[in-house]
Amino acid sequence: MTEVTILSAEDQAEIDRAAKIAAQNDLFRTTWGADPSVQGQIVVTQGVSALSVITQMRIMGAVKAFATFTEDNDPYGDHTFGAFEVTDEGEAILLFWKIDLYDTDYTFGSDTPEDTAATRRVLTIMQRSEY
């Protein structure tokens, strides 16, 4: 017999909200911020900017293509974090990307992160040693 889990309306609303934020985060990340419906900035740390242009292009491609979301790296289901690696002259470069959700002035966290009119994203890419 299959056990059926019944969610409260509040729990279901939170799951739906996280899914909406995840879709927006994915759109921002996979279009590299080029879709005007989801606004934000992309930032790289000094460690990433010090890498070769070719390696930075590999990093951009890896961030855009990232789809390995699990319970461990995405416990809230909102697609705000990823861990990955690229190679630079045969050496593995270990990296993270993360998305923070701010108000439209980039001053405070967004009160309504699912509302694209009230939220700005900051996608930060860093070497794991810089976290």
C-alpha positions in Angstrom: 0.0 0.0 0.0 1.3 3.5 -0.9 1.4 6.0 1.8 -0.1 9.4 0.8 1.4 12.5 2.3 -1.0 15.4 2.6 0.5 18.8 2.8 -1.0 21.8 4.6 -2.0 24.7 2.4 1.0 26.7 4.0 3.5 23.9 3.1 2.2 23.7 -0.4 2.4 27.5 -0.9 6.0 27.4 0.3 6.8 24.6 -2.2 5.1 26.6 -5.0 7.0 29.7 -4.0 10.4 28.0 -4.0 9.6 26.5 -7.4 8.7 29.9 -8.8 12.0 31.4 -7.4 13.9 28.4 -8.8 12.5 29.0 -12.3 13.4 32.7 -12.1 16.9 31.9 -10.8 17.4 29.4 -13.6 16.2 31.9 -16.2 18.6 34.5 -14.8 21.6 32.1 -14.6 21.1 30.3 -17.9 20.6 33.5 -19.9 23.6 35.1 -18.1 21.3 37.9 -17.0 20.2 38.8 -20.6 16.5 38.2 -20.0 15.0 41.6 -18.9 12.1 39.9 -17.0 14.6 38.8 -14.3 17.0 41.6 -13.4 20.3 41.4 -11.6 24.0 41.5 -11.7 26.8 38.9 -12.2 29.9 39.2 -10.1 33.1 37.2 -10.1 35.6 37.2 -7.3 39.3 38.2 -7.7 40.3 34.6 -7.8 38.0 34.0 -10.8 38.9 37.2 -12.6 42.6 36.2 -12.3 42.0 33.0 -14.4 42.6 33.0 -18.1 39.9 34.3 -20.4 39.4 30.8 -21.8 38.9 29.4 -18.3 36.5 32.2 -17.5 34.5 31.2 -20.6 34.5 27.6 -19.5 33.2 28.8 -16.1 30.4 30.8 -17.7 29.4 27.8 -19.8 29.4 25.5 -16.7 27.3 28.0 -14.7 24.8 28.4 -17.5 24.5 24.6 -18.0 24.4 23.6 -14.3 21.5 21.3 -13.6 22.8 19.0 -10.8 20.4 20.1 -8.0 20.0 17.7 -5.1 18.7 17.7 -1.6 22.2 18.3 -0.4 23.0 21.4 -2.5 19.4 22.7 -2.9 17.6 21.9 0.3 15.0 24.7 -0.2 14.4 23.9 -3.9 15.1 27.5 -5.0 18.2 26.8 -7.1 20.4 29.5 -5.4 23.6 27.5 -5.2 25.9 25.2 -7.2 29.3 23.6 -6.9 31.2 22.6 -10.0 34.7 22.4 -11.5 36.4 23.3 -14.7 39.9 22.5 -15.9 42.6 25.0 -16.6 45.6 23.5 -18.4 44.8 20.1 -16.9 44.3 21.4 -13.4 40.9 21.2 -11.7 39.5 24.5 -10.6 36.9 24.0 -7.9 34.1 26.7 -7.9 30.8 27.7 -6.4 28.1 30.0 -7.8 25.4 31.4 -5.6 22.4 33.7 -6.2 21.4 36.3 -3.5 18.0 38.0 -3.8 17.9 41.7 -3.0 15.5 44.6 -3.0 15.6 46.8 -6.1 18.3 49.1 -4.4 20.5 46.1 -3.7 20.5 47.1 -0.1 18.5 44.5 1.8 17.2 41.1 1.1 14.0 41.0 -0.9 10.8 40.8 1.1 9.1 39.1 -1.8 11.8 37.2 -3.7 9.2 35.6 -6.0 8.2 39.0 -7.3 10.6 39.9 -10.1 9.5 43.6 -10.0 10.6 43.8 -6.4 13.7 41.6 -6.5 17.2 41.9 -8.0 19.5 39.0 -8.2 23.2 38.9 -7.7 24.9 35.8 -9.1 28.4 35.5 -7.6 31.0 33.1 -8.9 34.0 32.2 -6.8 36.7 29.7 -6.3 35.8 27.4 -3.4 38.8 28.6 -1.4 37.3 32.1 -1.5 34.0 31.1 0.2 
